[in-house]
Every structure is written in C-alpha cells, then in structure tokens.
Short mmCIF file of C-alpha atoms in Angstrom, two decimals:
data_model
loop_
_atom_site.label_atom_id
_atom_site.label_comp_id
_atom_site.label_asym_id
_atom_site.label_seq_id
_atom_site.Cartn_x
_atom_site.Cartn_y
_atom_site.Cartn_z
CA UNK A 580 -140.25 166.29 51.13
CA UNK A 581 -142.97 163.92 52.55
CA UNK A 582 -144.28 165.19 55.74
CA UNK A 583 -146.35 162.29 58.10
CA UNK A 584 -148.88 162.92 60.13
CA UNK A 585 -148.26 163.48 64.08
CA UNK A 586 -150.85 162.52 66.40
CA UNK A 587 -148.62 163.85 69.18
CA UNK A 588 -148.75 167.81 67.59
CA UNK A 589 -151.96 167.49 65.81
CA UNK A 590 -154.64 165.95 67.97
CA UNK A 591 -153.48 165.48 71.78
CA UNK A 592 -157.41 164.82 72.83
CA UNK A 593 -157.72 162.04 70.98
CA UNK A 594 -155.87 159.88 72.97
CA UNK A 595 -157.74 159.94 76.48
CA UNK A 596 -155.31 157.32 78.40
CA UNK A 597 -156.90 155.43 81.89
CA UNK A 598 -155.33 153.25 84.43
CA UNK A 599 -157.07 149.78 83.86
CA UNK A 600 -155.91 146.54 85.58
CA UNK A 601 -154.05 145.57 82.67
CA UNK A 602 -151.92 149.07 82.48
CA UNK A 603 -152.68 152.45 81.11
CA UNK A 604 -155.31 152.44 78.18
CA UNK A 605 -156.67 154.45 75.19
CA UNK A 606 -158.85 154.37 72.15
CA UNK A 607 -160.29 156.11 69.07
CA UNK A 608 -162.13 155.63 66.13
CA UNK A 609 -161.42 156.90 62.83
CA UNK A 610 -163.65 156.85 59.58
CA UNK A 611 -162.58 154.94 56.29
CA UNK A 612 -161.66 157.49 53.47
CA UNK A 613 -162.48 160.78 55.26
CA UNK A 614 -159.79 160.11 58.34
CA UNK A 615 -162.11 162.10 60.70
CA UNK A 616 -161.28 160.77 64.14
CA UNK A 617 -162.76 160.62 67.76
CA UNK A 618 -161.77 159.03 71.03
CA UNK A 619 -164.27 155.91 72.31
CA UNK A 620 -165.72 155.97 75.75
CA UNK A 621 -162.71 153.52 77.78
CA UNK A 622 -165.45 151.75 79.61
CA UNK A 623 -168.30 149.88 78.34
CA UNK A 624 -170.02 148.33 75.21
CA UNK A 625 -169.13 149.80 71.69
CA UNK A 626 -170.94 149.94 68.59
CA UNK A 627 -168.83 149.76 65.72
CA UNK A 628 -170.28 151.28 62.09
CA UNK A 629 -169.16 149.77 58.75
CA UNK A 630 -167.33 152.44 57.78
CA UNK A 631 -165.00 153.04 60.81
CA UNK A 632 -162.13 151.12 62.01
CA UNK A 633 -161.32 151.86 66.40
CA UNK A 634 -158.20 151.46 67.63
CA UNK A 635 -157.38 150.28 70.83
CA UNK A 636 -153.63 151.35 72.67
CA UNK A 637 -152.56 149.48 76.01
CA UNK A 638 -149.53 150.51 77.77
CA UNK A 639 -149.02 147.22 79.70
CA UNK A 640 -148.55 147.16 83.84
CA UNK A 641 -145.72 144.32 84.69
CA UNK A 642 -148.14 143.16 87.48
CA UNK A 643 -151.32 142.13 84.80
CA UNK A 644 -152.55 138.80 84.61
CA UNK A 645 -153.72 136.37 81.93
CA UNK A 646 -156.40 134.15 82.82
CA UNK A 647 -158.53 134.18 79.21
CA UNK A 648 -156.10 132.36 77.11
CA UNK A 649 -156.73 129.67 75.42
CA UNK A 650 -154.82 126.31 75.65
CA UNK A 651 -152.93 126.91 72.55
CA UNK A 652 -152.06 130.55 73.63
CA UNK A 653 -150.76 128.83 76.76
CA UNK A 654 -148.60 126.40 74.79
CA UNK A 655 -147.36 129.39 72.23
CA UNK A 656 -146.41 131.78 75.23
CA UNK A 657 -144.20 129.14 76.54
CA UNK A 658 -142.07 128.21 73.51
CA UNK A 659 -140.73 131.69 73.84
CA UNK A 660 -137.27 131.64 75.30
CA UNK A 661 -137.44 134.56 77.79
CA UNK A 662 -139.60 135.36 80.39
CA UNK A 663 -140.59 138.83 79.15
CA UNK A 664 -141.22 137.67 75.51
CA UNK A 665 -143.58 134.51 77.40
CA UNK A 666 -145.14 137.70 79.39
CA UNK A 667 -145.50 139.92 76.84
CA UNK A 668 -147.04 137.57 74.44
CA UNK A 669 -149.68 136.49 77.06
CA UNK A 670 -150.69 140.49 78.18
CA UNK A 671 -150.91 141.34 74.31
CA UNK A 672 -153.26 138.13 73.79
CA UNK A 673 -155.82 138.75 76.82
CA UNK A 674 -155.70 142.26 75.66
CA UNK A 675 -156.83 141.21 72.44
CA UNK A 676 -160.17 139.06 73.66
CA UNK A 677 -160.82 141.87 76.45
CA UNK A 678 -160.97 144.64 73.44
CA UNK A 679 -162.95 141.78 71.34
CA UNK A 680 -165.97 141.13 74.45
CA UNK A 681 -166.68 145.39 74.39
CA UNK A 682 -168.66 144.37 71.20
CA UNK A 683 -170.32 141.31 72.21
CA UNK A 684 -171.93 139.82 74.73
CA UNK A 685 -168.90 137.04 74.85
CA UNK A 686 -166.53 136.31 77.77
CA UNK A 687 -162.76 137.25 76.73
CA UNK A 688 -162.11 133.34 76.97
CA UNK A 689 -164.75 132.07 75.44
CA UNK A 690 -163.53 133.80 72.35
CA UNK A 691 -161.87 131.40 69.34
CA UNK A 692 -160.24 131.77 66.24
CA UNK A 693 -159.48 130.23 62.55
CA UNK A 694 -156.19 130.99 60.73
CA UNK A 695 -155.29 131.52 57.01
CA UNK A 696 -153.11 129.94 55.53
CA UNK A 697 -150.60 132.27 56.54
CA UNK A 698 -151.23 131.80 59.93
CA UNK A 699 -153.03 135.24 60.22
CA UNK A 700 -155.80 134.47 62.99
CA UNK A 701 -160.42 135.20 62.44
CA UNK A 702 -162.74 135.48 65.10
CA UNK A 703 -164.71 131.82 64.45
CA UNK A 704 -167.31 132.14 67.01
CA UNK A 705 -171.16 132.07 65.46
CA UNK A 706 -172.80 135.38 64.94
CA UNK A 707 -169.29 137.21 64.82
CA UNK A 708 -166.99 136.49 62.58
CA UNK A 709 -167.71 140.00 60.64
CA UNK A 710 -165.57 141.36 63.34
CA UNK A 711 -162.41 141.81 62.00
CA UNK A 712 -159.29 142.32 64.13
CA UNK A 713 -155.82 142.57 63.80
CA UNK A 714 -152.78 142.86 66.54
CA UNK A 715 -149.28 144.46 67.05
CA UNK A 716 -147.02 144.41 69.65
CA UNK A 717 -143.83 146.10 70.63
CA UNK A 718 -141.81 146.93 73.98
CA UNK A 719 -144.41 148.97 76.51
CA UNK A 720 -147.17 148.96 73.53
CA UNK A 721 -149.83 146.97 72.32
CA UNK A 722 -152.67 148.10 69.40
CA UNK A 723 -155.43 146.30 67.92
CA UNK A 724 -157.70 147.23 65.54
CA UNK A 725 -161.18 146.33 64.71
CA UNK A 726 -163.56 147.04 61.85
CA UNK A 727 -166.57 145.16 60.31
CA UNK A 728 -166.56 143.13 57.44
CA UNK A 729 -163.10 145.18 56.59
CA UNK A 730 -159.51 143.59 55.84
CA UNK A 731 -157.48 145.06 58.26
CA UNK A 732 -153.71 145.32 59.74
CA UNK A 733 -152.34 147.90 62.45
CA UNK A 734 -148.41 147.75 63.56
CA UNK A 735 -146.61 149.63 67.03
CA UNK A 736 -143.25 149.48 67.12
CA UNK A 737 -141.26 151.65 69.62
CA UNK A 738 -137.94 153.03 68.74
CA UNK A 739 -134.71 151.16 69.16
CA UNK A 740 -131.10 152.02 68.52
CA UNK A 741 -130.44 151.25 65.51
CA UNK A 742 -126.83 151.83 63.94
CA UNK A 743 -127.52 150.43 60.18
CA UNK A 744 -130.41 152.20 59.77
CA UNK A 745 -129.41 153.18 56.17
CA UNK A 746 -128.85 149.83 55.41
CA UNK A 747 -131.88 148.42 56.53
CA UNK A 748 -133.68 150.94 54.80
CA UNK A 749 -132.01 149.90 51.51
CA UNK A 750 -133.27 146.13 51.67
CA UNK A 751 -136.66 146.99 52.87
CA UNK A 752 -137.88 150.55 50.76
CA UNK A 753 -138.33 151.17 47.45
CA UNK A 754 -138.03 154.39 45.22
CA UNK A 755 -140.25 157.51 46.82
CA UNK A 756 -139.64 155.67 50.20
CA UNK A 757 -135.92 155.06 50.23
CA UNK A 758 -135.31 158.64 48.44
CA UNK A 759 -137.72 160.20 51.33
CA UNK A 760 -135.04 158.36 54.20
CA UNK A 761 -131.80 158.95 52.12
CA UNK A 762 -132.46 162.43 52.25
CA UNK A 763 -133.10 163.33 55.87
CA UNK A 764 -130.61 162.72 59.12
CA UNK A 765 -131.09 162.51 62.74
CA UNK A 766 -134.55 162.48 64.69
CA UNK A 767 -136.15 163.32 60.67
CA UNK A 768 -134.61 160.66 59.05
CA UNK A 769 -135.48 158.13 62.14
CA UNK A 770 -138.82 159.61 61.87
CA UNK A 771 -139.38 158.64 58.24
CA UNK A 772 -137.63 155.43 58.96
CA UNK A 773 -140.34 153.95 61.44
CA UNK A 774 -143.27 155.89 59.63
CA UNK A 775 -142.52 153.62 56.40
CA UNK A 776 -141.67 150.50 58.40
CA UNK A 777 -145.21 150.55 60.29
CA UNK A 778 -147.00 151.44 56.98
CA UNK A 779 -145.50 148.52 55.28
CA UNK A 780 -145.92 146.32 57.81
CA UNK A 781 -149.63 147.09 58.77
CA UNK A 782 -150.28 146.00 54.67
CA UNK A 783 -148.71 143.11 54.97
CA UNK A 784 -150.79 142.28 58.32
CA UNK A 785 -153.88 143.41 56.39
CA UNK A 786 -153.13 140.96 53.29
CA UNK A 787 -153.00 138.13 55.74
CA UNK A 788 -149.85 137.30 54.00
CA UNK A 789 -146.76 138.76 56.14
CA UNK A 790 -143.86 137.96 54.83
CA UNK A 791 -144.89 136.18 51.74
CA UNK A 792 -145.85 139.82 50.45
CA UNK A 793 -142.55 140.79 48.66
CA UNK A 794 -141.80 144.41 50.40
CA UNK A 795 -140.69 145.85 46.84
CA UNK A 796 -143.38 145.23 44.85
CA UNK A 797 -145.19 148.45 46.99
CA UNK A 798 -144.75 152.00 48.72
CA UNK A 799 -146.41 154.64 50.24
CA UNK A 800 -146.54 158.47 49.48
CA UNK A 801 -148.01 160.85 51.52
CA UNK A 802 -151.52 162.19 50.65
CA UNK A 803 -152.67 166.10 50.26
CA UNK A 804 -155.83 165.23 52.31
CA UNK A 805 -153.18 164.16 55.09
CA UNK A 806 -153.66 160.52 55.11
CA UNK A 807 -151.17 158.08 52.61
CA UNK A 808 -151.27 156.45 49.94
CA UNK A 809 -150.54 152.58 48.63
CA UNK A 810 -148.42 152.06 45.04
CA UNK A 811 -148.72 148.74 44.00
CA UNK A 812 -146.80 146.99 41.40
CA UNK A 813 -148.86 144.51 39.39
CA UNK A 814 -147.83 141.38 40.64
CA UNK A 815 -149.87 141.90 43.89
CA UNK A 816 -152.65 141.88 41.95
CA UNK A 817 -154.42 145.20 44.27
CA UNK A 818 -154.89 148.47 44.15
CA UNK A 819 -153.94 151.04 46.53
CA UNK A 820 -156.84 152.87 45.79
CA UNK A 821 -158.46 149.78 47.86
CA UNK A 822 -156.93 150.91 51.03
CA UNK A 823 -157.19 153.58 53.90
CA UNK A 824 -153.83 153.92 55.58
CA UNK A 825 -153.16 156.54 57.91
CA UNK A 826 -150.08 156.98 60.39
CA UNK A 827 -149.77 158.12 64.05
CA UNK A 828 -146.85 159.18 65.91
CA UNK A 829 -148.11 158.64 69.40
CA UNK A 830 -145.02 160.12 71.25
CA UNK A 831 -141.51 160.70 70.55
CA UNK A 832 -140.77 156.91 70.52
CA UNK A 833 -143.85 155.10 69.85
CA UNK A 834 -145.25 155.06 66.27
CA UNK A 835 -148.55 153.26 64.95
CA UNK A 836 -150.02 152.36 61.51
CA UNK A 837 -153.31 151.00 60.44
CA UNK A 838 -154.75 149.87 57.12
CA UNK A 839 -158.25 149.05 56.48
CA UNK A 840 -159.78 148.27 52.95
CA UNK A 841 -162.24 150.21 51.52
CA UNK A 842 -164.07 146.82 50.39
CA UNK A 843 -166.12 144.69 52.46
CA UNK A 844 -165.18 141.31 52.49
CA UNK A 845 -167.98 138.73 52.96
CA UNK A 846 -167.98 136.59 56.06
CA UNK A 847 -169.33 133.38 56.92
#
C-alpha cells in the first residue's frame, strides 16, 4: 500500500496563513534531497539558497485587483470565456510577479518573460533569469514555486466530483500507480487519485513540455525517506534519480505537488 505524505497531519506550523490584499497567504521552503522544510517570513525580502525550492500558497479574495500585468496578460485574460476564468487568470498572474519582486529589487510589472517552445514561460529580465519559477492554479488556490538555477514544476488542484474516476485513472496511470488507485475506495482511493495526478502533472510542468510528455512512459512510488520517487521509461531520455518530488495535502480538498531537479541548469 503506498501511503503519501499529509501536510495537514504531519506539519500544521508550516503553513503560517495571513490576510494580504490579494487574499489569505502562506509560504515555506523546503530543501532539495533531504525534504527538511520551514515556513518563510510572509512579509519582506527573501533570500533563496541553491539548494532549496519556497513555495508560495494564495487563497485568492474576490475583491483583489490586477494592475501589474502585462499587455499580453491583458489580452490572454480576456480570450477566456467567463468572467471568473478572465478573473482568476489575472489574480494568479499578479500573484506570480508579486511573489517574483520579494527577491529582487524589481517592480511586479516591470517583470518579463521568454517562453519555450512549449509555451512554458522564463523570467528574461537582466541579472535574473537564474530565478526559476513555475505556476498552478485551481478553484480558491494558487502555488508557485521558485528555486535557483533549478528546473522546476508545482501543481494545486482542489477536489471536484468526479463520477469516472476509475476511468480516468485508467487513461492517465500506469502500473504501481493505477494498481495503488484500483485498490482503494472512497476518500483513500480519491486521495491517491489527486496525489498521482499533481505528481504527474508538476513533471510535466518541470520538463517544460506539458502535454507533449506522454503520461505512460513514467510513475511515481512512494519513498522510505517519505518523499517519492520518478520511474522513467527510456524514451524520456531522464532519470528519476534527477528529481526531488514531494507531495502535500494541504486540507481535505486541496492537494499540491512540486518537482525540482537535482541539476542546475545554466542560465543566460
């Protein structure tokens, strides 16, 4: 039976949240390999060392505004049909340059990006691109994480109803994965559901690749040391043993994943 790891049970410090202007907010940081982890100070300036990744949580207010978006943000937000995907896309966005400006001395709009090409956005301003950054968002959640020099993916997703739950899980998981699902029911087998689904999409994120990363050439198994580890099938050309992935179940319906290599990358 694989057993994930539960923020929620385990380590209810951690996660310090504060009203903010933009909604209710939180933050740790958690070291690459060992998993040790430690809430950040919610105001202020951070340092960030090379072998961390810090995690930032915002539980949006419906009364936020946007005003450090870029043009093109603008222009994305309002191809969305609805007015709470056009909303939600513009609080996760200024979150993102607001978390981005506690470790530089940079306004959140004067911040600007590159893309892959995947799509997958880089900070491009001088001086910073070794920050790297990814971000997820899901009904009432945002996370972003940041390391240095450090692929890196995170996903939040927030639980939904979902009535063909073992069908899904049969076109998305593979072997130890699907087995680990098929054999639970109720809250368990929901539980394992979203705790493979954010793990598999935070690698994807972290590849820079989403979608174009078939799903069944890899899996997860959970770790002695508490922490879980990546099975890759040799097409993907990687290593599991390249990546730090860890799982958080922040409350009953809110679950979280990041992935950070253990590699640095270089940066212009």
């Amino acid at each position: 039976m694989t057993e994930s790891f539960s923020l929620t049970n385990q380590s209810r410090s951690l996660l310090a949240w504060q009203a903010t202007d933009q909604g209710e907010y939180s933050a740790f940081s958690s070291t690459i390999c060992s998993g040790d982890s430690r809430p950040l100070p919610l105001q202020g300036r951070l340092s960030l060392a090379s072998d961390q990744i810090q995690v930032h949580l915002l539980r949006p207010t419906a009364h936020a505004t946007y005003p450090s978006l870029s043009p093109d943000e603008q222009a994305r937000a309002q191809r969305y049909k609805f007015a709470k995907d056009r909303t939600l896309y513009r609080a996760a966005h200024h979150f993102l340059r607001t978390t981005l400006s506690r470790y530089a001395g940079i306004a959140p709009a004067a911040w600007y990006y590159s893309h892959n090409q995947y799509g997958k956005p880089a900070v491009a301003n001088a001086g910073q691109t070794q920050l790297q950054f990814n971000l997820s968002h899901t009904r009432g959640l945002f996370g972003c994480a940041i390391s240095l020099n450090r692929d890196v993916g995170v996903d939040v997703e927030s639980v939904r109803p979902l009535s063909d739950l073992v069908s899904i899980s049969r076109s998305v998981y593979v072997g130890p994965e699907l087995d680990d699902v098929l054999s639970h029911s109720g809250d368990a087998q929901r539980t394992r559901f979203y705790t493979y689904w954010t793990l598999k999409e935070a690698y994807i994120k972290a590849r820079g690749m989403g979608l174009y990363l078939p799903l069944e050439q890899f899996h997860f198994s959970a770790a002695s040391d508490g922490l879980w580890q990546l099975h890759c099938a040799p097409e993907l050309n990687d290593s599991g043993k390249h990546w730090h992935c860890q799982n958080l179940i922040l409350s009953q319906d809110d679950y979280l994943a990041y992935i950070v290599s253990s590699h640095t990358v270089s940066t212009p």
